Short mmCIF file of C-alpha atoms and ligand atoms in Angstrom, two decimals:
data_model
loop_
_atom_site.label_atom_id
_atom_site.label_comp_id
_atom_site.label_asym_id
_atom_site.label_seq_id
_atom_site.Cartn_x
_atom_site.Cartn_y
_atom_site.Cartn_z
CA MET A 1 -71.38 49.25 -35.71
CA ASN A 2 -73.77 47.15 -37.77
CA THR A 3 -76.98 45.97 -36.17
CA GLU A 4 -79.48 43.39 -37.42
CA ASN A 5 -81.72 46.11 -38.95
CA ASN A 6 -78.98 48.28 -40.19
CA ARG A 7 -76.56 45.97 -41.91
CA LYS A 8 -74.16 47.65 -44.28
CA GLN A 9 -74.19 45.99 -47.69
CA ILE A 10 -70.90 44.95 -49.19
CA ALA A 11 -70.06 43.23 -52.46
CA LEU A 12 -67.22 40.73 -52.79
CA ILE A 13 -66.36 40.39 -56.47
CA SER A 14 -64.66 37.27 -57.80
CA VAL A 15 -65.33 37.11 -61.53
CA HIS A 16 -63.60 33.77 -62.15
CA GLY A 17 -63.42 32.18 -58.68
CA ASP A 18 -66.93 31.04 -57.79
CA PRO A 19 -67.26 30.90 -53.98
CA ALA A 20 -70.16 28.43 -54.20
CA VAL A 21 -68.55 25.62 -56.25
CA ASP A 22 -66.76 22.45 -55.14
CA ILE A 23 -63.10 23.16 -54.59
CA GLY A 24 -60.13 21.25 -55.98
CA GLY A 25 -60.64 21.37 -59.75
CA GLU A 26 -58.52 23.06 -62.36
CA GLU A 27 -59.74 26.58 -61.81
CA ALA A 28 -61.17 26.23 -58.31
CA GLY A 29 -58.65 26.68 -55.57
CA GLY A 30 -57.58 29.13 -52.91
CA GLN A 31 -59.43 32.16 -54.22
CA ASN A 32 -62.82 30.43 -54.11
CA VAL A 33 -62.16 29.29 -50.53
CA TYR A 34 -60.98 32.75 -49.51
CA VAL A 35 -64.00 34.58 -50.89
CA ARG A 36 -66.50 32.15 -49.39
CA GLN A 37 -64.86 32.05 -45.96
CA VAL A 38 -64.37 35.80 -45.80
CA GLY A 39 -67.95 36.40 -46.96
CA GLU A 40 -69.46 34.02 -44.44
CA ALA A 41 -67.33 35.30 -41.57
CA LEU A 42 -68.15 38.92 -42.39
CA ALA A 43 -71.87 38.12 -42.43
CA GLN A 44 -71.39 36.71 -38.91
CA LEU A 45 -69.79 39.99 -37.94
CA GLY A 46 -72.87 41.96 -39.03
CA TRP A 47 -72.43 42.80 -42.72
CA GLU A 48 -74.90 42.03 -45.52
CA VAL A 49 -72.69 40.17 -47.97
CA ASP A 50 -73.27 39.62 -51.69
CA MET A 51 -70.56 37.64 -53.50
CA PHE A 52 -70.53 38.09 -57.28
CA THR A 53 -69.10 35.65 -59.79
CA ARG A 54 -69.56 34.69 -63.45
CA LEU A 55 -72.10 32.02 -64.31
CA ALA A 56 -69.89 29.30 -65.80
CA ASP A 57 -72.40 26.48 -66.27
CA ALA A 58 -75.94 26.71 -67.63
CA ASP A 59 -77.11 24.22 -64.99
CA GLN A 60 -75.88 26.33 -62.10
CA SER A 61 -78.33 28.30 -60.02
CA PRO A 62 -77.92 32.08 -60.48
CA LEU A 63 -78.28 32.57 -56.75
CA VAL A 64 -76.93 30.52 -53.82
CA GLN A 65 -77.92 31.48 -50.30
CA HIS A 66 -75.10 30.41 -47.93
CA GLN A 67 -76.63 31.77 -44.75
CA ALA A 68 -79.12 34.48 -43.80
CA HIS A 69 -76.93 37.42 -44.77
CA CYS A 70 -74.54 35.92 -47.27
CA ARG A 71 -75.20 34.75 -50.82
CA THR A 72 -73.46 34.12 -54.12
CA ILE A 73 -74.87 35.81 -57.23
CA ARG A 74 -73.84 34.39 -60.58
CA LEU A 75 -74.02 36.96 -63.35
CA SER A 76 -74.43 36.07 -67.03
CA ALA A 77 -71.38 37.41 -68.80
CA GLY A 78 -70.10 35.50 -71.81
CA PRO A 79 -70.80 31.82 -72.56
CA LYS A 80 -72.49 29.85 -69.79
CA THR A 81 -69.68 27.32 -69.80
CA PHE A 82 -66.24 27.07 -68.25
CA ILE A 83 -63.70 29.34 -69.95
CA PRO A 84 -60.05 29.62 -68.89
CA ARG A 85 -59.25 32.79 -67.00
CA GLN A 86 -57.02 34.12 -69.81
CA GLU A 87 -60.18 34.38 -71.92
CA ILE A 88 -62.46 36.07 -69.40
CA PHE A 89 -61.37 39.68 -69.69
CA GLU A 90 -63.39 40.30 -72.84
CA HIS A 91 -66.55 39.51 -70.86
CA CYS A 92 -65.76 41.80 -67.95
CA ASP A 93 -67.60 44.82 -69.36
CA ARG A 94 -70.74 42.72 -69.59
CA PHE A 95 -70.15 41.53 -66.03
CA LEU A 96 -69.93 45.16 -64.93
CA GLU A 97 -73.24 46.06 -66.63
CA GLU A 98 -74.93 43.02 -65.10
CA PHE A 99 -73.63 43.96 -61.67
CA ILE A 100 -75.07 47.46 -61.96
CA LYS A 101 -78.36 46.10 -63.30
CA PHE A 102 -78.65 43.57 -60.46
CA SER A 103 -77.90 46.09 -57.73
CA ARG A 104 -80.47 48.54 -59.16
CA GLN A 105 -83.14 45.83 -59.45
CA GLU A 106 -82.54 44.68 -55.88
CA GLY A 107 -82.23 48.21 -54.52
CA ARG A 108 -78.75 47.43 -53.26
CA ASN A 109 -76.63 50.28 -52.07
CA TYR A 110 -73.19 48.85 -51.49
CA ALA A 111 -71.04 50.63 -48.97
CA LEU A 112 -67.85 48.98 -50.22
CA ILE A 113 -66.56 46.52 -52.78
CA HIS A 114 -63.79 43.99 -52.20
CA THR A 115 -62.37 42.67 -55.47
CA ASN A 116 -60.33 39.50 -56.01
CA TYR A 117 -57.73 38.90 -58.80
CA TRP A 118 -57.01 41.34 -61.61
CA LEU A 119 -60.13 40.57 -63.66
CA SER A 120 -62.31 41.71 -60.77
CA ALA A 121 -59.98 44.65 -60.14
CA TRP A 122 -60.93 46.02 -63.55
CA VAL A 123 -64.63 45.71 -62.66
CA GLY A 124 -63.93 47.31 -59.28
CA LEU A 125 -62.01 50.22 -60.74
CA GLU A 126 -64.91 50.95 -63.10
CA LEU A 127 -67.45 50.74 -60.25
CA ARG A 128 -65.30 52.98 -58.12
CA ARG A 129 -65.10 55.56 -60.92
CA ARG A 130 -68.76 55.44 -61.91
CA LEU A 131 -70.45 54.96 -58.54
CA SER A 132 -67.77 56.32 -56.18
CA LEU A 133 -67.63 53.04 -54.26
CA PRO A 134 -64.68 52.51 -51.90
CA MET A 135 -62.60 49.60 -53.19
CA ILE A 136 -60.47 47.05 -51.36
CA HIS A 137 -58.47 44.62 -53.49
CA THR A 138 -56.75 41.25 -52.93
CA TYR A 139 -54.49 40.10 -55.79
CA HIS A 140 -54.32 36.32 -55.10
CA SER A 141 -51.64 36.17 -57.78
CA LEU A 142 -49.42 38.90 -59.16
CA GLY A 143 -48.60 39.07 -62.87
CA ALA A 144 -45.30 40.82 -62.15
CA VAL A 145 -44.14 37.81 -60.10
CA LYS A 146 -45.83 35.08 -62.09
CA TYR A 147 -44.38 36.15 -65.45
CA GLN A 148 -40.86 35.90 -64.04
CA SER A 149 -41.22 32.11 -64.06
CA VAL A 150 -43.27 31.79 -67.25
CA GLN A 151 -41.50 31.38 -70.56
CA GLU A 152 -44.23 32.79 -72.77
CA PRO A 153 -46.50 35.29 -71.04
CA PRO A 154 -50.08 35.15 -72.36
CA GLU A 155 -51.55 37.82 -74.63
CA THR A 156 -53.34 39.41 -71.70
CA ALA A 157 -50.06 40.02 -69.82
CA THR A 158 -49.70 43.72 -70.63
CA ARG A 159 -53.27 44.53 -69.75
CA ARG A 160 -53.05 42.53 -66.53
CA LEU A 161 -49.91 44.38 -65.43
CA GLU A 162 -51.56 47.75 -66.15
CA ILE A 163 -54.69 46.88 -64.18
CA GLU A 164 -52.68 45.51 -61.26
CA LYS A 165 -50.74 48.77 -61.12
CA ALA A 166 -53.90 50.89 -61.39
CA ALA A 167 -55.51 48.90 -58.56
CA LEU A 168 -52.56 49.49 -56.25
CA GLU A 169 -52.42 53.20 -57.00
CA THR A 170 -56.18 53.80 -56.96
CA ALA A 171 -58.00 51.45 -54.57
CA GLU A 172 -58.67 52.66 -51.03
CA CYS A 173 -56.53 49.78 -49.79
CA ILE A 174 -54.82 46.63 -50.99
CA VAL A 175 -54.91 43.54 -48.81
CA ALA A 176 -51.54 41.80 -49.15
CA THR A 177 -51.70 38.32 -47.68
CA SER A 178 -48.05 38.23 -46.58
CA PRO A 179 -45.17 40.67 -45.99
CA GLN A 180 -43.49 39.07 -49.03
CA GLU A 181 -46.42 40.07 -51.23
CA LYS A 182 -46.22 43.62 -49.93
CA ASP A 183 -42.51 43.72 -50.81
CA TYR A 184 -43.26 42.47 -54.32
CA LEU A 185 -45.96 45.10 -54.76
CA ARG A 186 -43.58 47.84 -53.71
CA SER A 187 -40.58 46.66 -55.71
CA LEU A 188 -42.29 45.38 -58.86
CA VAL A 189 -45.58 47.28 -59.17
CA SER A 190 -45.61 50.76 -57.62
CA SER A 191 -44.39 52.78 -54.66
CA ARG A 192 -47.79 54.49 -54.47
CA GLY A 193 -51.01 53.29 -52.80
CA ASN A 194 -52.09 51.86 -49.44
CA ILE A 195 -51.26 48.30 -48.45
CA GLU A 196 -52.38 46.44 -45.36
CA ILE A 197 -51.14 42.92 -44.53
CA ILE A 198 -53.96 40.55 -43.59
CA PRO A 199 -53.23 36.85 -44.20
CA CYS A 200 -55.57 34.21 -45.59
CA GLY A 201 -57.08 32.09 -42.87
CA THR A 202 -58.09 28.52 -42.31
CA ASP A 203 -60.85 26.76 -40.40
CA ILE A 204 -58.97 25.66 -37.31
CA ASN A 205 -61.96 23.69 -36.03
CA HIS A 206 -62.37 21.70 -39.23
CA PHE A 207 -58.62 21.10 -39.67
CA GLY A 208 -57.34 19.51 -36.48
CA SER A 209 -60.63 17.78 -35.68
CA ILE A 210 -59.11 14.28 -35.85
CA THR A 211 -55.89 12.78 -34.45
CA TYR A 212 -53.08 11.17 -36.43
CA GLU A 213 -53.97 7.71 -35.09
CA GLN A 214 -57.72 8.05 -35.74
CA ALA A 215 -57.14 9.39 -39.24
CA ARG A 216 -54.77 6.56 -40.16
CA GLU A 217 -57.17 3.99 -38.88
CA LYS A 218 -60.00 5.52 -40.89
CA LEU A 219 -57.95 5.45 -44.08
CA GLY A 220 -56.48 2.02 -43.38
CA PHE A 221 -52.85 3.17 -43.28
CA SER A 222 -50.53 0.92 -41.27
CA PRO A 223 -48.49 2.44 -38.42
CA GLU A 224 -45.18 1.47 -40.09
CA GLU A 225 -45.68 3.21 -43.40
CA LYS A 226 -44.54 6.78 -43.96
CA VAL A 227 -47.24 8.81 -45.65
CA ILE A 228 -46.13 11.65 -47.91
CA TYR A 229 -49.00 13.84 -49.03
CA TYR A 230 -49.56 16.37 -51.80
CA VAL A 231 -52.95 17.94 -52.40
CA GLY A 232 -53.80 20.66 -54.89
CA ARG A 233 -54.40 21.40 -58.50
CA PHE A 234 -52.56 19.48 -61.23
CA ASP A 235 -50.68 22.39 -62.71
CA PRO A 236 -46.96 22.39 -63.66
CA ARG A 237 -46.50 25.48 -61.44
CA LYS A 238 -47.34 23.31 -58.43
CA GLY A 239 -44.06 21.38 -58.89
CA ILE A 240 -45.44 17.86 -58.42
CA GLU A 241 -42.63 16.59 -60.63
CA THR A 242 -40.08 17.85 -58.08
CA LEU A 243 -41.84 15.86 -55.35
CA VAL A 244 -41.87 12.66 -57.38
CA ARG A 245 -38.19 12.99 -58.30
CA ALA A 246 -37.33 13.79 -54.68
CA ILE A 247 -39.04 10.62 -53.49
CA HIS A 248 -37.00 8.67 -56.00
CA GLN A 249 -33.80 10.11 -54.45
CA SER A 250 -35.00 9.76 -50.86
CA GLN A 251 -33.06 7.55 -48.41
CA ILE A 252 -36.15 6.83 -46.34
CA ARG A 253 -37.37 4.47 -49.07
CA SER A 254 -34.76 1.94 -48.01
CA GLN A 255 -35.79 2.18 -44.34
CA SER A 256 -39.62 2.24 -44.28
CA PRO A 257 -42.56 1.46 -46.53
CA ILE A 258 -43.69 4.63 -48.27
CA ARG A 259 -47.13 5.74 -49.38
CA LEU A 260 -47.01 8.71 -51.71
CA ILE A 261 -50.44 10.32 -52.12
CA ILE A 262 -50.89 12.84 -54.92
CA ALA A 263 -54.41 14.21 -54.52
CA GLY A 264 -56.44 16.69 -56.55
CA ALA A 265 -59.03 16.66 -59.30
CA TYR A 266 -58.12 15.84 -62.89
CA ARG A 267 -60.27 15.62 -65.97
CA PRO A 268 -59.07 13.57 -68.95
CA GLY A 269 -58.15 15.80 -71.89
CA GLN A 270 -58.24 19.03 -69.87
CA SER A 271 -55.07 20.77 -68.71
CA ASP A 272 -55.21 19.17 -65.23
CA GLY A 273 -55.77 15.75 -66.81
CA LYS A 274 -52.73 16.26 -69.06
CA GLU A 275 -50.53 17.24 -66.12
CA LYS A 276 -51.73 14.20 -64.19
CA GLU A 277 -50.80 11.98 -67.15
CA ARG A 278 -47.36 13.59 -67.35
CA ILE A 279 -46.80 13.00 -63.62
CA SER A 280 -48.04 9.38 -63.85
CA GLN A 281 -45.55 8.83 -66.65
CA ILE A 282 -42.66 10.08 -64.49
CA VAL A 283 -43.86 7.92 -61.59
CA LYS A 284 -43.77 4.93 -63.92
CA GLU A 285 -40.35 5.76 -65.39
CA LEU A 286 -38.89 6.03 -61.89
CA GLY A 287 -40.46 2.75 -60.78
CA LEU A 288 -42.56 4.35 -58.04
CA GLU A 289 -45.93 3.05 -59.18
CA GLU A 290 -46.43 0.61 -56.31
CA MET A 291 -46.10 3.24 -53.62
CA THR A 292 -47.96 6.05 -55.39
CA GLU A 293 -51.68 6.71 -55.47
CA PHE A 294 -53.85 9.35 -57.13
CA PRO A 295 -57.12 9.49 -55.18
CA GLY A 296 -58.54 12.42 -57.23
CA ARG A 297 -60.39 15.30 -55.65
CA ILE A 298 -60.57 15.20 -51.85
CA SER A 299 -63.92 16.38 -50.50
CA ASP A 300 -64.12 19.05 -47.87
CA GLU A 301 -65.19 16.41 -45.37
CA ASN A 302 -62.17 14.16 -46.07
CA LEU A 303 -59.52 16.89 -46.27
CA PRO A 304 -58.83 17.00 -42.49
CA ILE A 305 -58.54 13.21 -42.39
CA TYR A 306 -55.91 13.03 -45.14
CA PHE A 307 -53.93 15.93 -43.71
CA ALA A 308 -53.95 14.41 -40.22
CA ALA A 309 -52.97 10.96 -41.47
CA ALA A 310 -49.91 12.23 -43.35
CA ASP A 311 -46.44 12.20 -41.83
CA VAL A 312 -45.51 15.16 -43.95
CA CYS A 313 -47.32 17.43 -46.40
CA VAL A 314 -45.17 18.51 -49.34
CA VAL A 315 -45.82 21.80 -51.17
CA PRO A 316 -43.27 21.95 -54.01
CA SER A 317 -44.72 24.99 -55.87
CA HIS A 318 -42.52 27.06 -58.15
CA TYR A 319 -44.52 30.10 -57.12
CA GLU A 320 -47.21 30.35 -54.46
CA PRO A 321 -48.81 33.73 -53.77
CA PHE A 322 -50.19 32.55 -50.41
CA GLY A 323 -50.98 28.83 -50.34
CA LEU A 324 -53.93 27.54 -48.34
CA VAL A 325 -52.75 23.93 -48.41
CA PRO A 326 -49.73 24.57 -46.14
CA ILE A 327 -51.85 26.30 -43.49
CA GLU A 328 -54.50 23.57 -43.67
CA ALA A 329 -51.78 20.94 -43.17
CA MET A 330 -50.26 22.84 -40.25
CA ALA A 331 -53.68 23.40 -38.65
CA SER A 332 -54.06 19.61 -38.85
CA GLY A 333 -50.82 19.20 -36.90
CA THR A 334 -48.80 18.02 -39.92
CA PRO A 335 -45.41 19.54 -40.74
CA VAL A 336 -44.84 21.02 -44.18
CA VAL A 337 -41.86 20.58 -46.46
CA GLY A 338 -42.25 23.34 -48.99
CA SER A 339 -40.58 25.65 -51.49
CA ALA A 340 -39.17 28.82 -50.00
CA VAL A 341 -41.38 31.02 -52.19
CA GLY A 342 -44.07 33.67 -51.72
CA GLY A 343 -46.56 33.02 -48.93
CA LEU A 344 -44.76 29.90 -47.70
CA ASN A 345 -41.90 32.08 -46.46
CA PHE A 346 -44.46 33.70 -44.19
CA THR A 347 -46.66 30.81 -43.09
CA VAL A 348 -44.09 28.01 -42.67
CA VAL A 349 -41.33 28.68 -40.14
CA SER A 350 -38.43 26.54 -41.30
CA GLU A 351 -37.04 24.22 -38.57
CA GLU A 352 -40.09 25.04 -36.39
CA THR A 353 -43.25 24.06 -38.29
CA GLY A 354 -41.58 22.26 -41.19
CA LEU A 355 -38.72 22.86 -43.60
CA LEU A 356 -38.33 25.26 -46.52
CA VAL A 357 -36.02 24.50 -49.41
CA PRO A 358 -35.29 26.12 -52.79
CA PRO A 359 -38.03 25.47 -55.40
CA LYS A 360 -37.33 22.82 -58.09
CA ASP A 361 -34.42 21.45 -56.01
CA GLU A 362 -35.10 17.71 -55.93
CA GLU A 363 -32.13 16.89 -53.76
CA ALA A 364 -33.03 19.51 -51.17
CA PHE A 365 -36.61 18.20 -51.06
CA ALA A 366 -35.34 14.63 -50.68
CA ASN A 367 -33.07 15.61 -47.79
CA ALA A 368 -35.79 17.64 -46.07
CA ILE A 369 -38.35 14.83 -46.37
CA ASP A 370 -35.77 12.34 -45.04
CA ARG A 371 -34.96 14.58 -42.08
CA VAL A 372 -38.60 14.91 -41.04
CA LEU A 373 -39.50 11.26 -41.58
CA SER A 374 -36.45 9.73 -39.94
CA ASP A 375 -37.09 11.41 -36.57
CA PRO A 376 -40.71 10.79 -35.48
CA GLN A 377 -40.28 12.71 -32.23
CA TRP A 378 -39.07 15.82 -34.03
CA ARG A 379 -41.78 15.35 -36.64
CA ASN A 380 -44.39 15.40 -33.86
CA GLN A 381 -42.86 18.49 -32.32
CA LEU A 382 -42.93 20.30 -35.67
CA GLY A 383 -46.60 19.33 -36.02
CA LYS A 384 -47.44 20.67 -32.55
CA ASN A 385 -45.65 23.96 -33.22
CA ALA A 386 -47.46 24.22 -36.55
CA ARG A 387 -50.88 23.76 -34.98
CA LYS A 388 -50.09 26.39 -32.34
CA ARG A 389 -48.96 28.91 -34.95
CA MET A 390 -52.17 28.42 -36.97
CA GLU A 391 -54.37 28.84 -33.88
CA GLU A 392 -52.60 32.05 -32.99
CA GLU A 393 -52.26 33.73 -36.37
CA PHE A 394 -54.34 32.15 -39.12
CA SER A 395 -57.92 31.47 -38.04
CA TRP A 396 -60.69 32.81 -40.35
CA GLU A 397 -62.27 34.52 -37.35
CA GLY A 398 -59.06 36.48 -36.75
CA VAL A 399 -58.70 37.32 -40.44
CA ALA A 400 -62.34 38.42 -40.76
CA SER A 401 -62.04 40.60 -37.71
CA GLN A 402 -59.04 42.37 -39.27
CA LEU A 403 -60.96 42.83 -42.53
CA ASN A 404 -63.94 44.12 -40.54
CA ASP A 405 -61.73 46.80 -38.99
CA LEU A 406 -60.29 47.67 -42.38
CA TYR A 407 -63.70 48.00 -44.08
CA SER A 408 -65.00 50.11 -41.21
CA ARG A 409 -62.29 52.68 -41.90
CA PHE A 410 -63.63 53.29 -45.42
CA VAL A 411 -67.37 52.95 -44.90
CA THR A 412 -69.39 55.95 -43.81
CA LEU A 413 -71.31 54.72 -40.80
N1 UDP B 1 -58.54 21.41 -52.45
C1 UDP B 1 -59.59 20.57 -52.16
N2 UDP B 1 -59.61 19.31 -52.70
C2 UDP B 1 -58.65 18.88 -53.54
C3 UDP B 1 -57.59 19.75 -53.86
C4 UDP B 1 -57.56 21.01 -53.29
O1 UDP B 1 -60.50 20.93 -51.41
O2 UDP B 1 -58.73 17.74 -54.00
C5 UDP B 1 -58.48 22.74 -51.82
C6 UDP B 1 -57.36 22.85 -50.80
O3 UDP B 1 -57.70 22.21 -49.60
C7 UDP B 1 -57.20 24.37 -50.69
C8 UDP B 1 -57.50 24.83 -52.12
O4 UDP B 1 -58.18 23.76 -52.77
O5 UDP B 1 -58.14 24.92 -49.79
C9 UDP B 1 -56.21 25.17 -52.86
O6 UDP B 1 -55.74 26.41 -52.46
P1 UDP B 1 -54.20 26.86 -52.53
O7 UDP B 1 -54.13 28.28 -52.07
O8 UDP B 1 -53.34 25.90 -51.79
O9 UDP B 1 -53.82 26.73 -54.07
P2 UDP B 1 -54.44 27.36 -55.42
O10 UDP B 1 -55.33 26.32 -55.98
O11 UDP B 1 -55.17 28.62 -55.03
O12 UDP B 1 -53.25 27.63 -56.29
#
């Protein structure tokens, strides 16, 4: 048991997913949210938490204090600018040296490390070997699954697959965020190694803090219009094109006014900006411009309002390791129409909290959206069931308490 004076120090390592940045940009998504929420919740449970990431902007502060016992430390490894994650591996050895230097300077004596994504797994495996630190690992995304739907795997693919396998076989325990991920690990990566299933969580007080009616009034949406909502990164893997084409096929368009909101950050000229342009072009070609809006990045404060105001949240990903957006929508009482892939098969219960359909299947998405929107009573029931499921299974407090128990098994008290 950790007491105020005797807090065990733990390091959460997230080389490319900075837990202290604004979420919603090209490279800032679920992993950043996960690390920050887990870190903060574990500090509440009595741990001394240091979260390590790479300094990716010369103007950023090297240290961010989130609360008394939880901080982000940004280590200098490679250029102090944004670099895509495929190019980060070559700076990982520097990251490792900086980590060791920092912990010596600060007199830190970590009882455990929890690594996130394969880049951090490499750092973790080295720390485990050199300093005999117990290691817990969360994949966030699995190369073995991802490369199945990618035409040209990047140059780093072989190395990534090797490190992901080594992590599974070597770490004290892997945290799989869904039973589906565990199955993938066993069938595609290795039959060796420990795996525990602990889902990602969501802030059930933040999401669900405003009603459907209040949210719509705030955003100025009329009661008659049907609001279809996507939020997330602009990345072809997210399947936004499928959503747009589904809306074009949808029957509901002839019955009610539609407002299609496609939210998420995009920067002109960058990969998210290019995907946004491509999507805008399709919207134009299909004549959906009048009903479609691109509000850009949604701030943390506004996220619950948009989710609550939507009649349905659509998650058309081709591949989704876990997916925070669907659980945020459901915690807000909004049903999800999503692809039956990865984490969605675990979080969304089809016909109970939303509907799952095959990925990339425009017609199936159109039918599912029509079904939910044409029966408001059923839509409300799905939303209620969704909220209940999130309260029972997916709160950060519940997730952190499971991680706390897991860590305690590997830390010498
Ligand atoms: N997000 C946000 N603002 C935006 C777009 C996304 O805060 O404009 C957040 C979203 O609420 C979620 C995260 O970014 O918490 C995305 O996580 P998810 O697991 O759904 O997808 P990923 O980006 O990890 O693929």
